Every structure is written in structure tokens, then in C-alpha cells.
């Protein structure tokens, strides 16, 4: 009983580490089958490669196949046995060790083969080569194939890791764009308004629907500034219901041309941050200021809020800003900037993006 | 039954009031907009149940609950929240009562009927698990049966006695003192950014130091701004304090 207890965590640990080793599991039947097939294909290539026509070809194929399959099986078996050891080390180390093990197994099998052939006096099979030539020949071919295989496994593993990471970050990206907090708080607001002020509840529901409709569109959607402004104002409407007198907002954005194209919901997360950090932690609330300027064919959007001393939730802030930066890179390829700084207890976030006129949308 | 509703959002309070009234028309409903007001209201009206939001200005729900736990006969506390990943996990783990907004009437009724009492261990665990809970903003003390909250920012020093700790703090420009139950060690750990130990029995606010005074008998006394008496400095802590004073100049 006691033994079982101590064993379990160790097993778990091994499982989690095994998934980080780049080599596939050579102990599995599927993998053994693949090795057999690949070995056989290699045997065909080697038989066909010499551009000579001889009737011995089928014999050659049989011997070469036998030799390669032995190598494949011994190699797979060694990697299978070594797996628990290799998982404890880094991928680089595991790769080097596996490569050396494969070369060693090729050497051993070559030696055995050579002596067996000699013993049964089937020398004519290898009559044309000396012992050393035979060994070096095999090692060269085996070395190249092993290297290719390891490289292939490594790239496949990298691809798997990337896929896993991507599926994991997609949710985080969505959360960086709109906080789940906001959704549930809005629902609560609507639930409360439904009885006392049904018309307001109706309007807030519509606003919320519009925001989420846009949110579920692709990351790459571009919309005119006039539309973005409208969405952001709807967002503020919802928050105003919730925070009441505490939220003051001022828009100074008249100079921004309405036909300028911007990535959809680029500004909204900045407003959400400003409210989360600047308004919500304060009893008397505060003001969020949005200033839009248009100069040198660039849009400069500044969001500022009184910065509360409350240092928690910085993590969420960073996530949202990182997400916006990423979107700026994909949309503008380095021609847009996001900068933030703090001055006299005011927190500023400044977005600078190039002006792209509306009708260009059809071209891109 | 007296129910105290604590939430900074007017609409959230409104909805909870409606739900409570539907559950029982005879409920006496009280409201507070943040943790500070909640503690005050508990002092005055001694509610049976507190419905406590977590994220609020001035003082959050978790800290308020922490203070309320120290009174002799604390109310049952039910947390309400829209979405606090970390807090929720901690609540689940500790079987603490919580309600998710928008709150359902039947869930609210169940929770009220259960009237489960929080305990200190549960709260401590939640605090440890919850990355978003900041340091305490206040220290609480029981004075004449009610809970007194002292803002950390007003505290000059903590002085340990045989059994208790005396807190000296500023109230309307005057130095007043009160007794709390805590240990200097835990206070020192919690507020290490603002306070420094100068003696086995004294923890003082760093930015209140006026200077060090050598006494004729070789002892060193530390003067705090606005505090008349000098405080003993032990040899062990002297160099750290000198360094701190130098660093400020």
C-alpha cells in the first residue's frame, strides 16, 4: 500500500516528461510498423540505385531488406529501452545519444552480418568489398538515414508543440480582448434593469450583441474609424449603466477622419483597461479621456485615466497591451506604435497608426 | 433577519434587494458600497447575513471579510462575484459560500438558509490562493465591542507589550493608540515595504523617521515625526536603520 503511494507521483512525473521528449514512442506497434515500411522502401531504393541490370536483383533485395530490417528493429528496440532514460535529459542531449546508439547498433549488426556471411561462405555476396569497406559503407548510409529521421522527428515535435501552444493562446487572446468579467457584469446589469427599466435593458442588450458580433469576427477585420468609435461608445454606455456617476468620459476625437480604417476593436481594450484600473478601484471614480489627433497622415489616439495606486491587476493590463501590439504588427508591419507612460498619477496609452483611407479596403 | 448587501454597483445592489424581498418580505435590508462601509454597518446594525462583492474600491470583499471574522459573533458571509477565476477556485476548494452574478433566486435562497459561517483558516487559504488580493489596507481592532478600522497609511508604529500590540496612529492630526491582537513578526512580513523593525518589540513606519539620538548612557533612541517619545533601537537593527536614513538623504 505504502509503496503504491510513493510510486504514483513518480509515474505522473514521467508521463509529463515523456510528452516533452521529441522522439516518438518506438515501443508502440504503430511506430514499429512505420519503421518496417520505411526500411523496406529504403531497401528498394538501394536495390534500384546501381544502374545495372542483373538477374540477381531479387536476391539483392532480399538480403538488403533483411539487413535493413535487422538494423531498424535493433535501433527501434534500443530507443524504446532508452526512452525512460532519455526523457530525463534535454532534447539536444537525447538527440546526440540516440544518434550514437543508432550508429553503434549499425556497427554491431554490420560486424555480425559480415562474420555470418563469411562463416557460411556466401562470400560471393560481398566478395567485391573488404571488411572495412563493408562497415564504412553501412555506417555512412545508416548515419545519413538516422540523421534524417531524427531531424524529421524533431521538426514534427516542434510542430506539435506549436499547435498545442496556439490552441491554448487562442482563448487567452479572446480574454485579452474582452474580459469575461465584463460579459458577466453586463449580464447582471441587464438582469437588474429588466424589471425596473426594460427599455434601457433592451438597449444595453443590443449594444452588447453588437460588441460581441464584432469580437467574434476575425482578428484581421478592418473597419472605418466612425464604426470603431460607435462600438466604443456603445461599450462605454454599458459600463456607464454599471458604474453610474463614477465613470466620466470625454471624447476629443473630432479631428480623426471617419473614413480612416482601423483594426476592429483596437481602441476598446484600452478603454476597458482604463476603466478597470482607473475608475473601478476609486470610490469617487474618475475620468477617462480619449483624444484623437490626425497629423502627418497618421492617427494618434491617446487614452488617459487617473492611475490608481492599486497595483493589482497589472497582469491583465499587460496581456491586453501585448495583444494590441501583436495586432499592430500583423496589420501595419512595424509602421504603428503603442506606447504607455505614467505622469503625475495619470496613465497614458498612445496609439499611433498610419492613415489608410476607407476605399482601400476593397483592394486589400 | 437582517441582510447587508455590499456592492459598489447600484444596479447590482438593486437587483439583490429585489431578490431578497421576493424570498422574504420581512427581511430587513441594509446596503453598503464597499468594504469600509460594510464594516461600519456591521458595527452599527449587526446583520445576520452579509452578501459581499469581491472587487470594490477602498476595501475589497475579501479584506472586509477578514476584518469581520475578528469580531465575536460574526455574520454569515456569502461572496458574490461576476468572474474571479482565482477566488472561485479558492472558494470551491474551501467550500465557502459564493454566488455568481447574475445571481439566481433559488441559489441565493439556498445560501441564506444554509447561513454557513466562514472561518479564519478558509479565508487565509483564499488569500494565499488569490493573486489578485492586495495587502490589507487597514488593521482592525475591537474597541468596546465594535470593530475599529485603522488605515495602514496612518500608522506610525507597532509596539509589542507582554501580550498585546499597541498601535500608534494619527487621527485628525493627533496621535492616538489602540490595542490589537497580532504578532509583530506577521505584521513585519506583511508590511515589509513600509515598516521596519528597530527593536525586538517595535516596528515603525519607514517614512516617518526623523532621526537617531545617541543617549548619554550609550543607548540610541529613534525619533518619529509627530511622536514625542523616543523609541529604543537595538544594536542588532542599528546598521540597517542607519543605512535606511542614509539612503533617504
Coordinates of C-alpha atoms in Angstrom, one line a residue:
Chain A
X1 CA 0.0 0.0 0.0
X2 CA 2.7 2.4 1.0
X3 CA 4.7 1.5 -2.0
X4 CA 1.9 2.3 -4.2
X5 CA 1.6 5.7 -2.7
X6 CA 5.2 6.6 -3.4
X7 CA 5.1 5.2 -6.9
X8 CA 2.2 7.3 -8.2
X9 CA 3.8 10.7 -8.2
X10 CA 6.9 9.4 -9.9
X11 CA 4.8 7.8 -12.6
X12 CA 3.0 11.0 -13.1
X13 CA 6.2 12.9 -13.4
X14 CA 7.4 10.5 -16.0
X15 CA 4.3 10.9 -18.1
X16 CA 4.5 14.7 -18.1
X17 CA 8.2 14.5 -19.1
X18 CA 7.6 11.9 -21.8
X19 CA 5.5 14.3 -23.7
X20 CA 8.4 16.7 -23.9
X21 CA 10.8 14.3 -25.5
X22 CA 10.9 14.9 -29.2
X23 CA 11.3 11.2 -30.2
X24 CA 8.1 9.3 -30.9
X25 CA 7.5 6.2 -28.8
X26 CA 9.3 3.4 -30.5
X27 CA 7.8 0.8 -28.2
X28 CA 4.4 1.3 -29.9
X29 CA 3.2 -1.1 -32.6
X30 CA 2.3 1.8 -34.9
X31 CA 5.9 3.1 -34.8
X32 CA 7.4 -0.4 -35.3
X33 CA 5.2 -0.8 -38.4
X34 CA 6.3 2.5 -39.8
X35 CA 10.0 1.6 -39.2
X36 CA 9.4 -1.7 -41.1
X37 CA 7.7 0.1 -44.1
X38 CA 10.4 2.8 -44.2
X39 CA 13.1 0.2 -44.0
X40 CA 11.6 -1.7 -46.9
X41 CA 11.3 1.4 -49.0
X42 CA 15.0 2.1 -48.3
X43 CA 15.8 -1.4 -49.4
X44 CA 14.0 -0.9 -52.7
X45 CA 16.0 2.4 -53.3
X46 CA 19.3 0.7 -52.5
X47 CA 18.5 -2.2 -54.8
X48 CA 17.4 0.1 -57.6
X49 CA 20.1 2.6 -57.2
X50 CA 23.0 0.8 -59.1
X51 CA 22.2 1.4 -62.7
X52 CA 22.9 -2.1 -63.7
X53 CA 20.6 -4.8 -64.9
X54 CA 21.3 -8.1 -63.3
X55 CA 19.1 -11.1 -62.6
X56 CA 20.4 -11.2 -59.1
X57 CA 18.3 -8.2 -58.2
X58 CA 15.6 -10.1 -56.2
X59 CA 18.3 -11.8 -54.3
X60 CA 19.9 -8.4 -53.5
X61 CA 16.6 -7.0 -52.4
X62 CA 16.0 -9.9 -50.0
X63 CA 19.5 -9.6 -48.5
X64 CA 19.4 -5.8 -48.3
X65 CA 15.9 -6.0 -46.7
X66 CA 17.0 -8.5 -44.2
X67 CA 20.0 -6.4 -43.3
X68 CA 18.0 -3.1 -43.1
X69 CA 15.1 -4.7 -41.1
X70 CA 17.6 -6.0 -38.5
X71 CA 19.0 -2.6 -38.2
X72 CA 15.6 -1.0 -38.0
X73 CA 14.4 -3.4 -35.3
X74 CA 17.5 -3.2 -33.2
X75 CA 17.6 0.6 -33.5
X76 CA 13.9 0.9 -32.5
X77 CA 14.3 -1.6 -29.7
X78 CA 17.3 0.3 -28.3
X79 CA 15.5 3.7 -28.5
X80 CA 12.4 2.0 -26.9
X81 CA 14.5 0.8 -24.0
X82 CA 16.4 4.0 -23.7
X83 CA 13.2 6.1 -23.6
X84 CA 12.8 6.3 -19.8
X85 CA 16.4 7.5 -19.5
X86 CA 16.3 10.0 -22.4
X87 CA 13.2 11.7 -21.1
X88 CA 15.2 12.9 -18.1
X89 CA 17.5 14.9 -20.3
X90 CA 17.2 17.8 -22.8
X91 CA 16.2 17.2 -26.4
X92 CA 19.7 18.1 -27.6
X93 CA 21.3 15.5 -25.4
X94 CA 18.7 12.9 -26.2
X95 CA 19.3 13.5 -30.0
X96 CA 23.0 13.0 -29.7
X97 CA 22.6 9.9 -27.5
X98 CA 20.0 8.4 -29.9
X99 CA 22.3 9.1 -32.9
X100 CA 25.2 7.4 -31.3
X101 CA 23.1 4.5 -30.2
X102 CA 21.8 4.0 -33.8
X103 CA 25.4 4.2 -35.2
X104 CA 26.5 1.6 -32.6
X105 CA 23.7 -0.7 -33.5
X106 CA 24.5 -0.4 -37.2
X107 CA 28.2 -1.2 -36.5
X108 CA 27.3 -4.2 -34.4
X109 CA 24.9 -5.6 -37.0
X110 CA 27.3 -5.0 -39.8
X111 CA 30.0 -6.9 -38.0
X112 CA 27.7 -9.8 -37.2
X113 CA 26.5 -9.9 -40.7
X114 CA 30.0 -9.9 -42.1
X115 CA 31.1 -12.8 -40.0
X116 CA 27.9 -14.7 -40.6
X117 CA 28.4 -14.3 -44.3
X118 CA 32.0 -15.3 -44.0
X119 CA 31.2 -18.3 -41.9
X120 CA 28.6 -19.7 -44.2
X121 CA 30.9 -18.9 -47.1
X122 CA 28.5 -16.8 -49.0
X123 CA 31.4 -14.6 -49.7
X124 CA 30.4 -14.0 -53.3
X125 CA 27.7 -11.8 -51.9
X126 CA 30.3 -9.5 -50.5
X127 CA 33.2 -10.6 -52.4
X128 CA 33.9 -7.3 -54.0
X129 CA 34.3 -5.5 -50.7
X130 CA 36.7 -5.8 -47.8
X131 CA 35.6 -5.9 -44.2
X132 CA 36.4 -2.2 -43.6
X133 CA 34.7 -1.1 -46.8
X134 CA 31.6 -3.0 -45.8
X135 CA 31.5 -1.4 -42.4
X136 CA 32.1 2.1 -43.5
X137 CA 29.7 1.8 -46.4
X138 CA 26.9 0.7 -44.0
X139 CA 27.8 3.4 -41.4
X140 CA 27.6 6.1 -44.0
X141 CA 24.2 5.1 -45.3
X142 CA 22.9 4.4 -41.8
X143 CA 24.3 7.6 -40.4
X144 CA 22.6 9.7 -43.1
X145 CA 19.3 8.0 -42.8
X146 CA 19.4 8.2 -39.0
X147 CA 20.2 11.9 -39.1
X148 CA 17.3 12.5 -41.5
X149 CA 15.0 10.5 -39.3
X150 CA 15.9 12.3 -36.1
X151 CA 15.6 15.7 -37.9
X152 CA 12.2 14.7 -39.1
X153 CA 11.0 13.6 -35.6
X154 CA 12.4 16.9 -34.2
X155 CA 10.5 19.1 -36.7
X156 CA 7.3 17.1 -36.2
X157 CA 7.6 17.5 -32.5
X158 CA 8.2 21.3 -32.9
X159 CA 5.1 21.5 -35.0
X160 CA 3.1 19.6 -32.4
X161 CA 4.3 21.9 -29.6
X162 CA 3.4 24.9 -31.7
X163 CA -0.1 23.6 -32.4
X164 CA -0.7 23.0 -28.7
X165 CA 0.5 26.4 -27.7
X166 CA -1.6 28.0 -30.4
X167 CA -4.8 26.4 -29.3
X168 CA -4.1 27.3 -25.7
X169 CA -3.4 31.0 -26.5
X170 CA -6.5 31.5 -28.7
X171 CA -8.7 31.5 -25.6
X172 CA -6.2 33.8 -23.8
X173 CA -6.2 36.1 -26.8
X174 CA -10.0 36.4 -26.7
X175 CA -9.8 37.1 -23.0
X176 CA -7.2 39.7 -23.6
X177 CA -9.6 41.5 -26.0
X178 CA -12.6 41.4 -23.7
X179 CA -12.6 40.4 -20.1
X180 CA -15.1 37.7 -19.1
X181 CA -15.7 40.0 -16.1
X182 CA -17.2 42.5 -18.5
X183 CA -19.6 40.0 -20.0
X184 CA -20.9 38.7 -16.7
X185 CA -21.2 42.1 -15.1
X186 CA -23.2 43.3 -18.1
X187 CA -25.5 40.4 -17.8
X188 CA -26.0 41.3 -14.2
X189 CA -26.8 44.9 -15.2
X190 CA -29.3 43.7 -17.7
X191 CA -30.9 41.3 -15.2
X192 CA -31.3 44.2 -12.9
X193 CA -32.6 46.6 -15.4
X194 CA -35.1 44.2 -16.9
X195 CA -37.7 44.8 -14.2
X196 CA -37.2 48.5 -13.4
X197 CA -36.2 49.9 -16.8
X198 CA -37.0 47.5 -19.6
X199 CA -36.2 50.0 -22.3
X200 CA -32.7 50.5 -21.0
X201 CA -32.2 46.8 -20.6
X202 CA -33.2 46.4 -24.2
X203 CA -30.8 48.9 -25.4
X204 CA -27.9 47.5 -23.4
X205 CA -28.6 44.0 -24.8
X206 CA -28.4 45.4 -28.3
X207 CA -25.2 47.2 -27.6
X208 CA -23.7 44.1 -26.0
X209 CA -24.8 42.0 -29.0
X210 CA -23.1 44.4 -31.4
X211 CA -19.9 44.4 -29.5
X212 CA -19.7 40.6 -29.4
X213 CA -20.7 40.3 -33.0
X214 CA -17.6 42.3 -33.9
X215 CA -15.5 40.4 -31.3
X216 CA -16.2 37.1 -32.9
X217 CA -15.1 38.3 -36.3
X218 CA -11.6 37.7 -37.4
X219 CA -8.6 39.4 -35.9
X220 CA -7.8 40.9 -39.2
X221 CA -11.1 42.7 -39.8
X222 CA -10.6 46.4 -40.6
X223 CA -13.4 48.9 -40.0
X224 CA -13.8 52.6 -40.6
X225 CA -13.0 54.8 -37.6
X226 CA -16.5 56.1 -37.4
X227 CA -17.7 52.5 -36.8
X228 CA -15.0 51.8 -34.2
X229 CA -16.0 55.0 -32.4
X230 CA -19.6 53.9 -32.4
X231 CA -18.7 50.5 -30.9
X232 CA -16.5 52.1 -28.3
X233 CA -19.3 54.5 -27.3
X234 CA -21.7 51.5 -27.0
X235 CA -19.2 49.8 -24.8
X236 CA -19.0 53.0 -22.6
X237 CA -22.8 53.1 -22.5
X238 CA -22.9 49.7 -21.0
X239 CA -20.2 50.5 -18.4
X240 CA -22.0 53.7 -17.5
X241 CA -25.0 51.8 -16.5
X242 CA -23.0 49.7 -14.2
X243 CA -20.7 52.3 -12.7
X244 CA -23.2 55.2 -12.8
X245 CA -21.8 58.6 -11.6
X246 CA -18.3 57.2 -11.1
X247 CA -17.5 57.0 -14.8
X248 CA -16.8 60.2 -16.6
X249 CA -15.7 60.1 -20.2
X250 CA -14.6 62.8 -22.6
X251 CA -14.2 62.3 -26.3
X252 CA -11.9 64.7 -28.2
X253 CA -11.8 62.9 -31.4
X254 CA -13.4 65.2 -34.0
X255 CA -10.2 65.7 -35.9
X256 CA -9.9 62.0 -36.8
X257 CA -11.3 61.3 -40.3
X258 CA -14.3 58.9 -40.1
X259 CA -13.1 57.0 -43.1
X260 CA -9.8 56.0 -41.7
X261 CA -9.5 52.3 -41.5
X262 CA -8.5 50.7 -38.2
X263 CA -8.4 47.1 -36.9
X264 CA -11.8 46.3 -35.4
X265 CA -12.0 46.8 -31.6
X266 CA -8.5 48.2 -31.3
X267 CA -9.4 51.0 -29.0
X268 CA -12.0 49.2 -26.9
X269 CA -9.5 47.1 -24.8
X270 CA -7.7 50.3 -23.9
X271 CA -10.9 51.8 -22.6
X272 CA -11.6 48.6 -20.7
X273 CA -8.2 48.8 -19.1
X274 CA -8.7 52.5 -18.2
X275 CA -12.0 51.7 -16.5
X276 CA -10.6 48.6 -14.8
X277 CA -7.5 50.3 -13.4
X278 CA -8.5 53.9 -13.2
X279 CA -12.2 54.0 -12.4
X280 CA -13.3 50.8 -10.6
X281 CA -10.8 51.0 -7.8
X282 CA -11.8 54.5 -6.9
X283 CA -14.8 55.3 -4.7
X284 CA -15.4 58.6 -6.5
X285 CA -14.5 57.1 -9.9
X286 CA -12.6 59.3 -12.3
X287 CA -12.4 60.5 -15.8
X288 CA -11.3 58.6 -18.9
X289 CA -10.2 60.9 -21.7
X290 CA -9.9 59.8 -25.3
X291 CA -8.0 62.2 -27.6
X292 CA -7.7 61.6 -31.3
X293 CA -5.4 63.6 -33.5
X294 CA -4.6 63.5 -37.1
X295 CA -1.2 64.6 -38.3
X296 CA 1.3 63.7 -41.0
X297 CA -1.2 61.2 -42.3
X298 CA -1.1 59.4 -39.0
X299 CA -3.8 58.8 -36.4
X300 CA -2.7 59.4 -32.8
X301 CA -5.2 58.0 -30.3
X302 CA -4.5 58.7 -26.6
X303 CA -6.4 57.1 -23.8
X304 CA -5.7 58.5 -20.3
X305 CA -7.0 57.7 -16.9
X306 CA -6.2 58.7 -13.4
X307 CA -3.9 55.9 -12.3
X308 CA -5.0 54.4 -9.0
X309 CA -2.4 53.3 -6.5
X310 CA -3.9 49.9 -6.6
X311 CA -1.1 47.9 -8.2
X312 CA -3.0 44.6 -8.6
X313 CA -4.4 43.5 -12.0
X314 CA -1.3 44.8 -13.8
X315 CA -1.1 41.4 -15.3
X316 CA -4.3 41.7 -17.2
X317 CA -3.3 45.2 -18.4
X318 CA -0.1 43.8 -19.8
X319 CA -1.9 41.0 -21.6
X320 CA -4.3 43.4 -23.3
X321 CA -1.4 45.7 -24.4
X322 CA 0.7 42.8 -25.7
X323 CA -2.3 41.6 -27.7
X324 CA -2.8 45.1 -29.3
X325 CA 0.9 45.2 -30.1
X326 CA 0.7 41.9 -31.9
X327 CA -2.3 43.0 -33.9
X328 CA -0.5 46.2 -34.8
X329 CA 2.4 44.2 -36.2
X330 CA 0.2 42.0 -38.3
X331 CA -1.8 44.9 -39.6
X332 CA 0.9 47.6 -40.1
X333 CA 4.1 45.7 -40.2
X334 CA 6.1 47.9 -37.9
X335 CA 4.5 51.2 -39.0
X336 CA 2.3 51.5 -36.0
X337 CA 3.3 52.1 -32.3
X338 CA 1.8 51.6 -28.9
X339 CA 3.4 53.4 -26.0
X340 CA 2.4 53.9 -22.5
X341 CA 3.7 56.1 -19.7
X342 CA 2.7 57.5 -16.3
X343 CA 2.9 61.1 -15.3
X344 CA 1.5 62.8 -12.3
X345 CA -0.7 59.9 -11.4
X346 CA -2.2 59.9 -14.9
X347 CA -1.7 56.8 -17.1
X348 CA -1.4 57.4 -20.8
X349 CA -1.6 54.9 -23.6
X350 CA -0.8 56.3 -27.0
X351 CA -1.6 54.5 -30.3
X352 CA 0.0 55.8 -33.5
X353 CA -1.2 54.2 -36.7
X354 CA -0.9 55.1 -40.4
X355 CA -3.9 56.6 -42.1
X356 CA -5.5 54.2 -44.6
X357 CA -8.5 55.5 -46.4
X358 CA -11.8 53.6 -46.5
X359 CA -12.0 52.8 -50.2
X360 CA -8.6 50.9 -50.0
X361 CA -10.5 48.2 -48.1
X362 CA -11.6 46.6 -51.4
X363 CA -8.1 46.3 -52.6
X364 CA -6.5 44.7 -49.6
Chain B
X1 CA -33.4 38.5 9.5
X2 CA -31.1 41.4 8.7
X3 CA -29.3 41.2 5.4
X4 CA -26.4 43.5 4.4
X5 CA -25.8 43.9 0.7
X6 CA -22.3 45.1 -0.2
X7 CA -21.6 46.1 -3.8
X8 CA -20.2 49.2 -5.4
X9 CA -22.6 49.0 -8.4
X10 CA -26.0 50.5 -7.7
X11 CA -27.8 48.2 -10.2
X12 CA -26.2 45.1 -8.6
X13 CA -27.5 46.2 -5.2
X14 CA -30.9 46.9 -6.6
X15 CA -31.2 43.5 -8.0
X16 CA -30.1 41.8 -4.9
X17 CA -32.6 43.8 -2.9
X18 CA -35.4 42.7 -5.2
X19 CA -34.4 39.1 -4.9
X20 CA -34.2 39.3 -1.1
X21 CA -37.6 40.9 -0.9
X22 CA -39.0 38.1 -3.0
X23 CA -37.5 35.5 -0.8
X24 CA -38.9 37.0 2.3
X25 CA -40.8 40.3 2.6
X26 CA -39.8 40.6 6.2
X27 CA -36.1 40.8 5.6
X28 CA -34.5 44.0 6.9
X29 CA -32.2 45.1 4.1
X30 CA -29.1 47.2 4.6
X31 CA -26.7 48.4 2.0
X32 CA -23.0 49.3 1.8
X33 CA -20.9 50.4 -1.2
X34 CA -17.6 49.0 -0.2
X35 CA -15.7 47.0 2.4
X36 CA -15.2 50.0 4.7
X37 CA -18.9 50.9 4.8
X38 CA -19.7 47.2 5.3
X39 CA -17.6 47.0 8.4
X40 CA -19.2 50.2 9.7
X41 CA -22.7 48.9 9.0
X42 CA -21.9 45.6 10.7
X43 CA -20.8 47.6 13.8
X44 CA -23.9 49.6 13.9
X45 CA -26.6 47.2 12.8
X46 CA -25.2 43.7 13.4
X47 CA -26.7 42.0 10.4
X48 CA -27.2 38.2 10.2
X49 CA -26.0 37.7 6.7
X50 CA -23.7 39.8 4.5
X51 CA -23.8 39.4 0.7
X52 CA -20.3 40.6 -0.2
X53 CA -19.0 41.6 -3.6
X54 CA -15.2 40.9 -4.1
X55 CA -13.9 43.7 -6.2
X56 CA -14.7 47.0 -4.7
X57 CA -13.0 50.3 -4.3
X58 CA -11.4 51.4 -0.9
X59 CA -11.7 47.9 0.5
X60 CA -12.4 44.7 -1.3
X61 CA -14.7 42.0 -0.1
X62 CA -12.0 39.5 0.9
X63 CA -10.3 42.1 3.2
X64 CA -13.6 43.2 4.7
X65 CA -14.5 39.6 5.5
X66 CA -11.1 39.2 7.1
X67 CA -11.8 42.0 9.5
X68 CA -15.4 40.9 10.1
X69 CA -14.1 37.5 11.1
X70 CA -12.3 39.0 14.1
X71 CA -15.5 40.1 15.9
X72 CA -17.0 37.9 18.5
X73 CA -20.2 36.9 16.7
X74 CA -19.5 37.5 13.0
X75 CA -22.3 37.4 10.5
X76 CA -22.6 34.7 7.8
X77 CA -20.7 36.0 4.8
X78 CA -21.7 35.0 1.2
X79 CA -19.5 36.2 -1.5
X80 CA -20.9 37.4 -4.8
X81 CA -18.9 37.9 -7.9
X82 CA -19.1 38.0 -11.7
X83 CA -15.9 36.3 -12.6
X84 CA -12.9 35.9 -10.4
X85 CA -11.0 32.9 -11.6
X86 CA -8.6 32.7 -8.7
X87 CA -11.1 33.5 -6.0
X88 CA -13.6 31.0 -7.4
X89 CA -11.0 28.2 -7.3
X90 CA -10.2 29.1 -3.7
X91 CA -13.9 29.2 -2.8
X92 CA -14.5 25.8 -4.3
X93 CA -11.5 24.3 -2.5
X94 CA -12.7 25.6 0.8
X95 CA -16.4 25.1 0.4
X96 CA -17.0 28.8 1.1
X97 CA -20.4 30.1 0.0
X98 CA -20.4 32.2 -3.1
X99 CA -22.8 33.2 -5.7
X100 CA -22.1 34.0 -9.3
X101 CA -23.7 37.1 -10.9
X102 CA -26.3 37.3 -12.3
X103 CA -27.4 35.7 -9.1
X104 CA -30.3 33.2 -9.2
X105 CA -33.0 33.5 -6.7
X106 CA -33.0 29.8 -5.7
X107 CA -29.3 29.8 -5.3
X108 CA -29.5 32.9 -3.1
X109 CA -32.2 31.3 -1.0
X110 CA -30.3 28.1 -0.5
X111 CA -27.2 30.0 0.6
X112 CA -29.1 32.2 3.0
X113 CA -30.8 29.2 4.5
X114 CA -27.5 27.5 5.0
X115 CA -26.1 30.6 6.6
X116 CA -22.7 28.9 6.7
X117 CA -20.1 30.6 8.8
X118 CA -16.7 31.4 7.3
X119 CA -13.7 30.6 9.4
X120 CA -10.3 32.1 9.6
X121 CA -8.5 29.2 8.0
X122 CA -10.7 29.2 5.0
X123 CA -10.1 32.9 4.5
X124 CA -6.4 32.6 4.9
X125 CA -6.3 29.9 2.3
X126 CA -8.3 32.0 -0.1
X127 CA -5.9 34.9 0.5
X128 CA -2.9 32.7 -0.3
X129 CA -4.5 31.3 -3.5
X130 CA -5.8 34.6 -4.8
X131 CA -3.1 36.5 -6.6
X132 CA -5.4 39.5 -7.0
X133 CA -5.9 40.1 -3.3
X134 CA -3.7 43.0 -2.3
X135 CA -2.2 43.6 1.1
X136 CA -4.5 44.7 3.8
X137 CA -5.4 48.3 3.6
X138 CA -6.5 48.5 7.2
X139 CA -5.8 47.0 10.6
X140 CA -8.8 46.1 12.6
X141 CA -9.1 46.3 16.4
X142 CA -12.0 45.5 18.6
X143 CA -12.9 48.6 20.7
X144 CA -15.9 48.5 23.1
X145 CA -17.5 45.6 21.2
X146 CA -17.3 47.2 17.8
X147 CA -14.7 46.9 15.1
X148 CA -12.3 49.8 14.6
X149 CA -10.5 50.1 11.2
X150 CA -7.2 51.9 11.1
X151 CA -5.8 52.8 7.7
X152 CA -2.3 51.4 7.3
X153 CA -1.2 54.7 5.9
X154 CA -2.0 56.5 9.2
X155 CA 0.0 54.1 11.4
X156 CA 3.2 55.4 13.0
X157 CA 4.4 52.3 14.8
X158 CA 3.5 49.0 16.4
X159 CA 4.9 48.4 19.9
X160 CA 4.7 44.9 21.4
X161 CA 3.8 44.5 25.0
X162 CA 3.7 41.3 27.1
X163 CA 0.6 40.1 25.4
X164 CA -0.8 42.7 23.0
X165 CA 0.4 45.1 20.4
X166 CA -0.1 48.8 20.8
X167 CA -0.7 50.6 17.5
X168 CA 0.1 54.3 17.5
X169 CA -1.6 56.1 14.6
X170 CA -2.7 59.6 13.5
X171 CA -6.3 60.5 13.7
X172 CA -7.2 64.0 12.7
X173 CA -3.6 65.1 13.3
X174 CA -3.5 63.7 16.8
X175 CA -1.5 60.6 17.8
X176 CA -3.9 58.0 19.3
X177 CA -3.3 54.4 20.3
X178 CA -5.2 51.2 20.5
X179 CA -4.5 47.6 21.2
X180 CA -4.7 44.8 18.6
X181 CA -4.2 41.1 18.6
X182 CA -1.5 40.2 16.2
X183 CA 2.2 39.4 16.2
X184 CA 5.0 41.8 15.3
X185 CA 6.5 39.0 13.1
X186 CA 3.5 38.6 10.9
X187 CA 3.0 42.4 10.7
X188 CA 6.6 42.8 9.8
X189 CA 6.3 40.2 7.0
X190 CA 3.0 41.6 5.7
X191 CA 4.1 45.3 5.5
X192 CA 7.8 44.9 4.9
X193 CA 7.7 47.6 2.2
X194 CA 6.6 50.4 4.6
X195 CA 7.7 49.3 8.0
X196 CA 11.0 48.3 9.6
X197 CA 11.9 46.6 12.8
X198 CA 14.0 48.6 15.2
X199 CA 13.8 46.5 18.3
X200 CA 12.5 43.2 19.5
X201 CA 9.3 45.0 20.4
X202 CA 9.0 47.8 17.9
X203 CA 8.0 48.1 14.2
X204 CA 8.0 51.6 12.8
X205 CA 6.9 53.3 9.6
X206 CA 10.0 54.0 7.4
X207 CA 8.9 57.3 6.0
X208 CA 8.2 58.8 9.5
X209 CA 11.8 58.6 10.8
X210 CA 13.0 61.9 12.0
X211 CA 16.4 60.9 13.2
X212 CA 18.6 58.9 15.7
X213 CA 19.7 60.4 19.0
X214 CA 22.5 59.0 21.0
X215 CA 21.8 59.0 24.7
X216 CA 24.5 59.7 27.4
X217 CA 24.2 56.1 28.6
X218 CA 25.2 54.8 25.1
X219 CA 21.7 53.7 24.0
X220 CA 20.3 55.0 20.8
X221 CA 16.8 56.4 20.5
X222 CA 14.8 56.8 17.3
X223 CA 12.5 59.8 16.9
X224 CA 9.5 59.6 14.7
X225 CA 7.8 62.6 13.2
X226 CA 4.8 63.7 15.3
X227 CA 5.6 61.2 18.1
X228 CA 7.1 62.8 21.2
X229 CA 8.7 59.9 22.8
X230 CA 11.9 58.3 21.5
X231 CA 11.9 54.6 20.7
X232 CA 14.7 52.3 21.8
X233 CA 16.8 50.9 18.9
X234 CA 18.6 47.6 19.5
X235 CA 22.2 47.1 18.4
X236 CA 21.1 44.4 16.1
X237 CA 18.9 46.7 14.0
X238 CA 21.0 49.8 14.2
X239 CA 23.1 49.4 11.0
X240 CA 20.0 48.6 8.9
X241 CA 18.3 51.8 10.1
X242 CA 21.4 53.9 9.6
X243 CA 21.5 52.6 6.0
X244 CA 17.9 53.5 5.5
X245 CA 18.3 57.0 6.8
X246 CA 21.4 57.5 4.6
X247 CA 19.6 56.2 1.6
X248 CA 16.9 58.8 2.1
X249 CA 19.3 61.6 2.2

